[in-house]
PDB file of C-alpha atoms in Angstrom:
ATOM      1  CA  UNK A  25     335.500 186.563 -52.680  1.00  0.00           C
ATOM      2  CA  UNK A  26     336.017 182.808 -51.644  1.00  0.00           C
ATOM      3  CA  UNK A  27     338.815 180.318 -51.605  1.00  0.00           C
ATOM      4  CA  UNK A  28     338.074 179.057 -55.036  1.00  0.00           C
ATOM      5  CA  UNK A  29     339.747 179.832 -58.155  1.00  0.00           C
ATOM      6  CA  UNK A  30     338.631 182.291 -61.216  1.00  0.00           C
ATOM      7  CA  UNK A  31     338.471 178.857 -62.943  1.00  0.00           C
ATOM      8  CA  UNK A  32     335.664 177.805 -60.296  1.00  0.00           C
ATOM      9  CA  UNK A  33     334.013 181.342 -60.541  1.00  0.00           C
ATOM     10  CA  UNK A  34     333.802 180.988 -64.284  1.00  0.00           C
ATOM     11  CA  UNK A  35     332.295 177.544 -64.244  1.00  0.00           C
ATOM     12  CA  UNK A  36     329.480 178.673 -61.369  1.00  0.00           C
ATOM     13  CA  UNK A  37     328.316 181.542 -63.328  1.00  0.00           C
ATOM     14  CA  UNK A  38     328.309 179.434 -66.572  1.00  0.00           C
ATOM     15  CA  UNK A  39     326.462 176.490 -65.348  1.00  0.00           C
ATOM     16  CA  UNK A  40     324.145 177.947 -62.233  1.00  0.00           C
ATOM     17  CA  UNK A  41     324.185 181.747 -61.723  1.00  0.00           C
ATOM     18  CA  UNK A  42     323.891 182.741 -65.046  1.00  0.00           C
ATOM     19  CA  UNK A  43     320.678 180.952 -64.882  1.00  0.00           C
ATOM     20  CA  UNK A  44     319.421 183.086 -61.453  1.00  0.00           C
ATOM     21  CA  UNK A  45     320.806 186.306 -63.356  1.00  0.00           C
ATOM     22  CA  UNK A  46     320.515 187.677 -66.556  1.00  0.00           C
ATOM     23  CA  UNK A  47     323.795 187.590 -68.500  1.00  0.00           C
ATOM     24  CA  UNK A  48     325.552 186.484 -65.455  1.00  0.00           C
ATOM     25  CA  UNK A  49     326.894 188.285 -62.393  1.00  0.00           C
ATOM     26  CA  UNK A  50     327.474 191.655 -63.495  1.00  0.00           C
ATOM     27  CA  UNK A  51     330.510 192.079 -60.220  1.00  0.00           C
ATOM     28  CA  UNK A  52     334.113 190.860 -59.498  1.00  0.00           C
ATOM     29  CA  UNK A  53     333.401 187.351 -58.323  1.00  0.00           C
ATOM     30  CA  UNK A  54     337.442 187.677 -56.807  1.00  0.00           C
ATOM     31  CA  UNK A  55     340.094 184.390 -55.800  1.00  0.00           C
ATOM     32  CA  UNK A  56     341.614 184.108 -52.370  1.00  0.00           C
ATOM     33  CA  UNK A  57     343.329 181.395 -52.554  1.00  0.00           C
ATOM     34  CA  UNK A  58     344.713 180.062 -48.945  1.00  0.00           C
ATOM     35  CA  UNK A  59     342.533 182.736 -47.178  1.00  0.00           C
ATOM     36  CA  UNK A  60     345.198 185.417 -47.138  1.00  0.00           C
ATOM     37  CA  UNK A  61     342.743 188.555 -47.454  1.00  0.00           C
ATOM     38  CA  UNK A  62     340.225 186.452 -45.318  1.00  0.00           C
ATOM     39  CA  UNK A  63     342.379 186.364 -42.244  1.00  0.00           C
ATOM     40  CA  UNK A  64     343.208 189.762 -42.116  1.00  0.00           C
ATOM     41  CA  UNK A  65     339.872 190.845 -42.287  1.00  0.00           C
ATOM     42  CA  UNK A  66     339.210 188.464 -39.426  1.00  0.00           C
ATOM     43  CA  UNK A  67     336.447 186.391 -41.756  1.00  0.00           C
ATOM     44  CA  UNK A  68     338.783 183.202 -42.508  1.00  0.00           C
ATOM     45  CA  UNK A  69     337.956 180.052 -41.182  1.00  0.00           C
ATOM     46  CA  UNK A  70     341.463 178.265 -40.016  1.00  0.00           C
ATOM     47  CA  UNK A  71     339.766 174.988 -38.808  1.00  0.00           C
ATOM     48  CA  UNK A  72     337.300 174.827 -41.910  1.00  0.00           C
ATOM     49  CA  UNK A  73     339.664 176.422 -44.279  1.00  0.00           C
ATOM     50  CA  UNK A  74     336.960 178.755 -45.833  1.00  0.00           C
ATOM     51  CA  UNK A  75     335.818 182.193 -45.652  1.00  0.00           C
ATOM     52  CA  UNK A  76     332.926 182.789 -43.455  1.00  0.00           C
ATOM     53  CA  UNK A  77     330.061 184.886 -44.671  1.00  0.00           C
ATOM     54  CA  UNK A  78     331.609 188.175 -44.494  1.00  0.00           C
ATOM     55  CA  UNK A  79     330.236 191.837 -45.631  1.00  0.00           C
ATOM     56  CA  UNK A  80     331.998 194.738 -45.409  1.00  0.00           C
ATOM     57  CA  UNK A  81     330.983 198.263 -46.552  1.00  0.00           C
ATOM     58  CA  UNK A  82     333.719 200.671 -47.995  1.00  0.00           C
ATOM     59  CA  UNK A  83     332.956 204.166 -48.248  1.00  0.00           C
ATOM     60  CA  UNK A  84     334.680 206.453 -51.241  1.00  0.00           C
ATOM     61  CA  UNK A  85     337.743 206.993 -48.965  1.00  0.00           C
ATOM     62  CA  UNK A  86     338.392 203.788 -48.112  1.00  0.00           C
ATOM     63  CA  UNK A  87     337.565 203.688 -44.728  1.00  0.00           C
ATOM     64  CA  UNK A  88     335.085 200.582 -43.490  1.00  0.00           C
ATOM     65  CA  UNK A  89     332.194 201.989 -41.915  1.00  0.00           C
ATOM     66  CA  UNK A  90     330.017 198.626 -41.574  1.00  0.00           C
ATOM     67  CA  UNK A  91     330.460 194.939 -41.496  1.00  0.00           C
ATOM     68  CA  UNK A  92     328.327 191.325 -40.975  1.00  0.00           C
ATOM     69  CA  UNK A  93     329.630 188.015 -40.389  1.00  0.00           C
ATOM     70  CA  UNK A  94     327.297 185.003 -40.667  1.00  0.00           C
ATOM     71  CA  UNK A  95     328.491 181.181 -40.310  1.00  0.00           C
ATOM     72  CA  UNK A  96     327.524 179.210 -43.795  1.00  0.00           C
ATOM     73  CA  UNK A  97     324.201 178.054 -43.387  1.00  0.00           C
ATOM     74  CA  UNK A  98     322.123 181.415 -43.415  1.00  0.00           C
ATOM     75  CA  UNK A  99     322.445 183.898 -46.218  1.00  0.00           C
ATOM     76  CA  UNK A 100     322.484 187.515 -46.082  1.00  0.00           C
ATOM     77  CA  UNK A 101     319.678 190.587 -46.885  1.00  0.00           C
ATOM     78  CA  UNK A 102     320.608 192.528 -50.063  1.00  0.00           C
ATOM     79  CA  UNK A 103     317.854 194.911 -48.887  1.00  0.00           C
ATOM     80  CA  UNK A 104     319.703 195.749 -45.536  1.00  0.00           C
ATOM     81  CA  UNK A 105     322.435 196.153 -47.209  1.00  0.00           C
ATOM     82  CA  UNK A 106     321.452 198.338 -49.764  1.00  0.00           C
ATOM     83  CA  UNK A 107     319.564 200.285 -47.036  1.00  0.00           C
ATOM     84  CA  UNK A 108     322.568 200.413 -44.910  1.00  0.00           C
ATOM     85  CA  UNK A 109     325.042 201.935 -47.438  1.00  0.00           C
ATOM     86  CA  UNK A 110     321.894 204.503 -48.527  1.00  0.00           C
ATOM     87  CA  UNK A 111     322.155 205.942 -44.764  1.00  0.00           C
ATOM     88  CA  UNK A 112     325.734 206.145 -44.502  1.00  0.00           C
ATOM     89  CA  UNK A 113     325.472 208.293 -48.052  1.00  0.00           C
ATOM     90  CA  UNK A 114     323.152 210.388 -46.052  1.00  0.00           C
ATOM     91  CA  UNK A 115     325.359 210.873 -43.436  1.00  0.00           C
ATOM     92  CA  UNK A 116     327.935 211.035 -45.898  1.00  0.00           C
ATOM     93  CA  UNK A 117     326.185 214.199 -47.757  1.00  0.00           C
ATOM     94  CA  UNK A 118     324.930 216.212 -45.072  1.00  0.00           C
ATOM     95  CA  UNK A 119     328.981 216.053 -43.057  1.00  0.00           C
ATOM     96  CA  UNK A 120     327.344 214.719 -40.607  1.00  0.00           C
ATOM     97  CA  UNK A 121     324.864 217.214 -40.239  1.00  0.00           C
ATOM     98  CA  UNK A 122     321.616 214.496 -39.893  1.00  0.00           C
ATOM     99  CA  UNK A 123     321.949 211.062 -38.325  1.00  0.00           C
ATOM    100  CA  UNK A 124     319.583 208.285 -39.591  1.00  0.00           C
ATOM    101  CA  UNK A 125     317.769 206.185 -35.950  1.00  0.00           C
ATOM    102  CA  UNK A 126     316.852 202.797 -35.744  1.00  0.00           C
ATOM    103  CA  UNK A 127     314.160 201.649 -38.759  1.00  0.00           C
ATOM    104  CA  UNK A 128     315.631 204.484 -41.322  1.00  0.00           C
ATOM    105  CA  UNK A 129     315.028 204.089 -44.428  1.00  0.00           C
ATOM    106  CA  UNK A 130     314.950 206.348 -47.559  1.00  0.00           C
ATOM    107  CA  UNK A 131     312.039 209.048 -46.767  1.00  0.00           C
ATOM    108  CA  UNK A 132     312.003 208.385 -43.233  1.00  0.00           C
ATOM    109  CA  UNK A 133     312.867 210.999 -41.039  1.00  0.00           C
ATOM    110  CA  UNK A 134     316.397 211.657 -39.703  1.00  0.00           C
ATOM    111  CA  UNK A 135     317.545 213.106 -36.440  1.00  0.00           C
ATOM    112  CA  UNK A 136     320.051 216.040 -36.070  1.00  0.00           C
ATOM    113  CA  UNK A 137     322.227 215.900 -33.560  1.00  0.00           C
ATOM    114  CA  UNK A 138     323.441 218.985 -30.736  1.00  0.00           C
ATOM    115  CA  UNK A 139     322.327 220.254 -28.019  1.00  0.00           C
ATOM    116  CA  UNK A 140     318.637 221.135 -28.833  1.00  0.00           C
ATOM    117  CA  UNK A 141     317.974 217.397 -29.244  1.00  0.00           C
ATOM    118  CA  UNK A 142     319.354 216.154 -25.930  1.00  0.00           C
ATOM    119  CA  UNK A 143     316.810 214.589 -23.920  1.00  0.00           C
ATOM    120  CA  UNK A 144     314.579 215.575 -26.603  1.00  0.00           C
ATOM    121  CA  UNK A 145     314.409 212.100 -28.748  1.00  0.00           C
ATOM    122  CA  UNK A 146     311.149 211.437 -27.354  1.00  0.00           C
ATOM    123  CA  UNK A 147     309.447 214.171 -29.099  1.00  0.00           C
ATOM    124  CA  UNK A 148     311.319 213.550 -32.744  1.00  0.00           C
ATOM    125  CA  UNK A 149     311.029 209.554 -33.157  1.00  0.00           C
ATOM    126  CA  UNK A 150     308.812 206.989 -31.595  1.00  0.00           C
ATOM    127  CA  UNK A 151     309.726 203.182 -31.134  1.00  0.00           C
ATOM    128  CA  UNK A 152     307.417 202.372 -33.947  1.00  0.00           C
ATOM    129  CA  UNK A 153     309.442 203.817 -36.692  1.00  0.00           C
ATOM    130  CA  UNK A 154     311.865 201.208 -36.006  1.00  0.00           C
ATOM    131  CA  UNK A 155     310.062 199.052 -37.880  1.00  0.00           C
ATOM    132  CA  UNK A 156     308.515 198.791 -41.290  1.00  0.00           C
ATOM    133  CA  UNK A 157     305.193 198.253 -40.654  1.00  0.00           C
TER     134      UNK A 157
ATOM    135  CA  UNK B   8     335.669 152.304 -48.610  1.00  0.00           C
ATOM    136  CA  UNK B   9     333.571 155.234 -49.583  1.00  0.00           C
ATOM    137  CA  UNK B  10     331.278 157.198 -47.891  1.00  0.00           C
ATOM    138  CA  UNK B  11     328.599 159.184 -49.535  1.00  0.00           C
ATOM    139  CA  UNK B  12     329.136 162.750 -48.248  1.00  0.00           C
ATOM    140  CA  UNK B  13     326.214 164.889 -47.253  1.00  0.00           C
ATOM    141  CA  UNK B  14     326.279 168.042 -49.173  1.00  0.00           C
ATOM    142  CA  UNK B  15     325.795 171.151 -46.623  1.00  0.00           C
ATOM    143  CA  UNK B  16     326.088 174.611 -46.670  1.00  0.00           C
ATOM    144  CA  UNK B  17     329.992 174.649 -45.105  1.00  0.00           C
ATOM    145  CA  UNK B  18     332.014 173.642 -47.850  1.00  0.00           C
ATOM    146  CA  UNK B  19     333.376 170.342 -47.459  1.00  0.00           C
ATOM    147  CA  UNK B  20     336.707 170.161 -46.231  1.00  0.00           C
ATOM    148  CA  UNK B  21     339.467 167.388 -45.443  1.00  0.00           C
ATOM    149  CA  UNK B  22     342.686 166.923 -43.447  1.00  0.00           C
ATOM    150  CA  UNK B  23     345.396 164.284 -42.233  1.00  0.00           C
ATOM    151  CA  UNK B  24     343.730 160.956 -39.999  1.00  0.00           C
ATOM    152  CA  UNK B  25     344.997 159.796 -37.485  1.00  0.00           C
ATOM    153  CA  UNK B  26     347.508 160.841 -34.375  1.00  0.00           C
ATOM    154  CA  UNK B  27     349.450 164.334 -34.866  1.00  0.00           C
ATOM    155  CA  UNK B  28     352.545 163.859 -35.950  1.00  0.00           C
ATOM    156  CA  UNK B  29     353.427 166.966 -34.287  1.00  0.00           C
ATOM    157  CA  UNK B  30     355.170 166.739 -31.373  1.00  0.00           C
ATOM    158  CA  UNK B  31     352.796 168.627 -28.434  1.00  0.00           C
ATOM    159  CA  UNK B  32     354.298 171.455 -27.024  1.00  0.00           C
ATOM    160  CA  UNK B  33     354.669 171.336 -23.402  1.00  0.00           C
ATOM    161  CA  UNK B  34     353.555 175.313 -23.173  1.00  0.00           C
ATOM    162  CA  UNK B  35     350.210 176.402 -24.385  1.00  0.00           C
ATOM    163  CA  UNK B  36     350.777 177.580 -27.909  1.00  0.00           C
ATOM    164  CA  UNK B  37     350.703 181.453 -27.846  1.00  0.00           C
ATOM    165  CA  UNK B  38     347.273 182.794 -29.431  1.00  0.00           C
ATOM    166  CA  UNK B  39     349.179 184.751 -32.375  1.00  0.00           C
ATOM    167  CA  UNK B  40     347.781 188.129 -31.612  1.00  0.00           C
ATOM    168  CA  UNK B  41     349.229 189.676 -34.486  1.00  0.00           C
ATOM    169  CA  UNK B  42     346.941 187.960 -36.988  1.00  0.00           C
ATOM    170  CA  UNK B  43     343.832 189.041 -35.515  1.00  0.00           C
ATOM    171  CA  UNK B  44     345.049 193.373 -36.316  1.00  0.00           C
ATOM    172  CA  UNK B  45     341.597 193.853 -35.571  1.00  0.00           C
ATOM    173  CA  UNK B  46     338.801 195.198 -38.553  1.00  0.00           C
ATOM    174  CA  UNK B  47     337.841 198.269 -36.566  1.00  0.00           C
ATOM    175  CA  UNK B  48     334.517 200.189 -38.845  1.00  0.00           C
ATOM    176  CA  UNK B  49     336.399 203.785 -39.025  1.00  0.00           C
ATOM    177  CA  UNK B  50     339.558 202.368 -40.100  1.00  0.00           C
ATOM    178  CA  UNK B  51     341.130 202.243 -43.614  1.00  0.00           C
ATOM    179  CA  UNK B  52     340.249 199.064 -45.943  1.00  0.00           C
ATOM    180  CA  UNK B  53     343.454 196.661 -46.030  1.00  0.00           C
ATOM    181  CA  UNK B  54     343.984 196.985 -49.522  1.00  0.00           C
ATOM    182  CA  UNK B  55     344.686 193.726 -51.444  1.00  0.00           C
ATOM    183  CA  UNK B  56     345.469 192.564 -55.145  1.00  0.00           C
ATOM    184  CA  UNK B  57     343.283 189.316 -56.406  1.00  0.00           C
ATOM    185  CA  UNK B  58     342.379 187.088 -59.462  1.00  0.00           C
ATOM    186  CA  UNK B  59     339.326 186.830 -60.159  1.00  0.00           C
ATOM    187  CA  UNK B  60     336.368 186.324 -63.031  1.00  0.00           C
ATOM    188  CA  UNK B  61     333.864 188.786 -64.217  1.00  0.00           C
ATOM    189  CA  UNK B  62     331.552 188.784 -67.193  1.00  0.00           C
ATOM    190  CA  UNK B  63     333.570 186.156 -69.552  1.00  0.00           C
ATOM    191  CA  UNK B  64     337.218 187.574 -68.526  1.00  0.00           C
ATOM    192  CA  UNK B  65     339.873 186.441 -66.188  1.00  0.00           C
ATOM    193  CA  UNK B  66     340.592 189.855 -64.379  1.00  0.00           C
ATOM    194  CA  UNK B  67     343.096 191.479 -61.132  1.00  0.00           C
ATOM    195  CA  UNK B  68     341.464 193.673 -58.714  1.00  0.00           C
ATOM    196  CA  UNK B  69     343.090 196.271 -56.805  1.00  0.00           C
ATOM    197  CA  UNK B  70     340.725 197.259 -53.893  1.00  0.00           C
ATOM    198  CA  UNK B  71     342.332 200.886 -53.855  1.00  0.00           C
ATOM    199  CA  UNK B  72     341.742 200.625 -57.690  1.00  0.00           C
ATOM    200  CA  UNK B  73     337.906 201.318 -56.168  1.00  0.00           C
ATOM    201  CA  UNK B  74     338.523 204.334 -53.903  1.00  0.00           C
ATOM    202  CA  UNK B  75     335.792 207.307 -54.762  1.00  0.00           C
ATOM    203  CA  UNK B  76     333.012 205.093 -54.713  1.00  0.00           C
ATOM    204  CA  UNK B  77     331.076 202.609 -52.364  1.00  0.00           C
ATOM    205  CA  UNK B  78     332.399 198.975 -52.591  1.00  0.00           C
ATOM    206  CA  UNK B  79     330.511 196.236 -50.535  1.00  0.00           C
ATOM    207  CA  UNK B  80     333.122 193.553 -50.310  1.00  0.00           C
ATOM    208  CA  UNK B  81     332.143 190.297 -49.777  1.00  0.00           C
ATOM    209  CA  UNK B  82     333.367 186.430 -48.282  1.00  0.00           C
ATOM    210  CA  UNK B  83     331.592 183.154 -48.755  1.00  0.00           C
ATOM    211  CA  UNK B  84     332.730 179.708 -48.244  1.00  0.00           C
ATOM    212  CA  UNK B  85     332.752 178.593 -51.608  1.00  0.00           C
ATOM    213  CA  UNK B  86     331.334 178.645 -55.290  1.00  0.00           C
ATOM    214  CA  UNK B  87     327.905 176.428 -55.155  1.00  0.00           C
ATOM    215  CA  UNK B  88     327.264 176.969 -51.381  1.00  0.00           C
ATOM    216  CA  UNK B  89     323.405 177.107 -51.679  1.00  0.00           C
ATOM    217  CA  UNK B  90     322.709 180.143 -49.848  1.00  0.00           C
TER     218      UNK B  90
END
């Protein structure tokens, strides 16, 4: 979503993103004109009159359970994004049940909270499966 | 005369030159605290209607339109941005 018009959208996809993907972008590429939705989800730039770079994960009911907001010159990582909305479908399946720590990814191991684990971190997850390698 | 404009990732934007014609308010301007009602993660979406484009069709989106499954949601400053 951006401050341009569909008209814009159309013409970007046409001329330059259909090039960087197959047949074009295959999601909503969605109008805003004046910033309206921007501002209320804090993102819109009054002084610039743009959207910043904004991300916001939605679950099924609606709720928001992440977001990101970068200014314009650095662009965001699909992959953590991707990872980020596979750990709150974890979360999602298990009620709660397992909690994914720092590094998670798909296949990693998760954590289940109560009172067994208290104090107990230590022995479950080390500070090295924070990262990927 | 015309200056060539160097094209950056912000998208280019303009405004009035000169003084304000606005006459300056002798009390600070108010922050308006009622715009910023706060994106808290574990509150509801605002919903919203919008335009847009998608795959050779002018389309209207309905964010609620989307509830029972994930939706990443996404800003950017503006078509042809670079990044």
């Amino acid at each position: 979503m951006s401050i341009d018009s569909m008209f814009v959208h159309k013409m970007w996809d046409d001329d330059e993103l259909s090039k960087m993907v197959k047949n074009g972008v295959p999601f909503p590429m969605l109008s805003d004109a004046g910033g309206k939705v921007g501002s209320i989800y804090g993102v819109f730039d009054d002084n610039a009159g743009v959207e910043t770079r904004g991300r916001f994960l939605i679950d099924p009911d609606g709720v928001i359970q992440g977001y990101e907001v970068l200014t314009p010159p650095v662009g965001r990582n699909v992959e953590e994004t991707l990872r980020q909305i596979q750990a709150f479908q974890l979360v999602r399946e298990t009620k709660g049940g397992e909690a994914t720590p720092s590094g998670w990814r798909p296949g990693k191991k998760t954590l289940k909270p109560g009172i067994d684990l208290v104090g107990k971190v230590w022995k479950e997850w080390d500070t090295s499966m924070a990262f990927d390698k | 005369m015309t200056e060539e404009a160097e094209a950056g990732c912000a998208r280019p934007t303009g405004g009035p030159v000169g003084d304000s014609t606005e006459t300056q308010p002798t009390e600070p301007v108010p922050e308006k605290k009622e715009k910023n009602a706060m994106i808290m993660v574990g509150q509801k979406a605002p919903d919203f209607v919008a335009p847009g484009y998608q795959q050779g069709k002018f389309i209207n989106i309905r964010l609620s339109d989307f509830l029972g499954k994930w939706v990443v949601l996404c800003f950017y400053p503006g078509d042809f941005t670079f990044v």
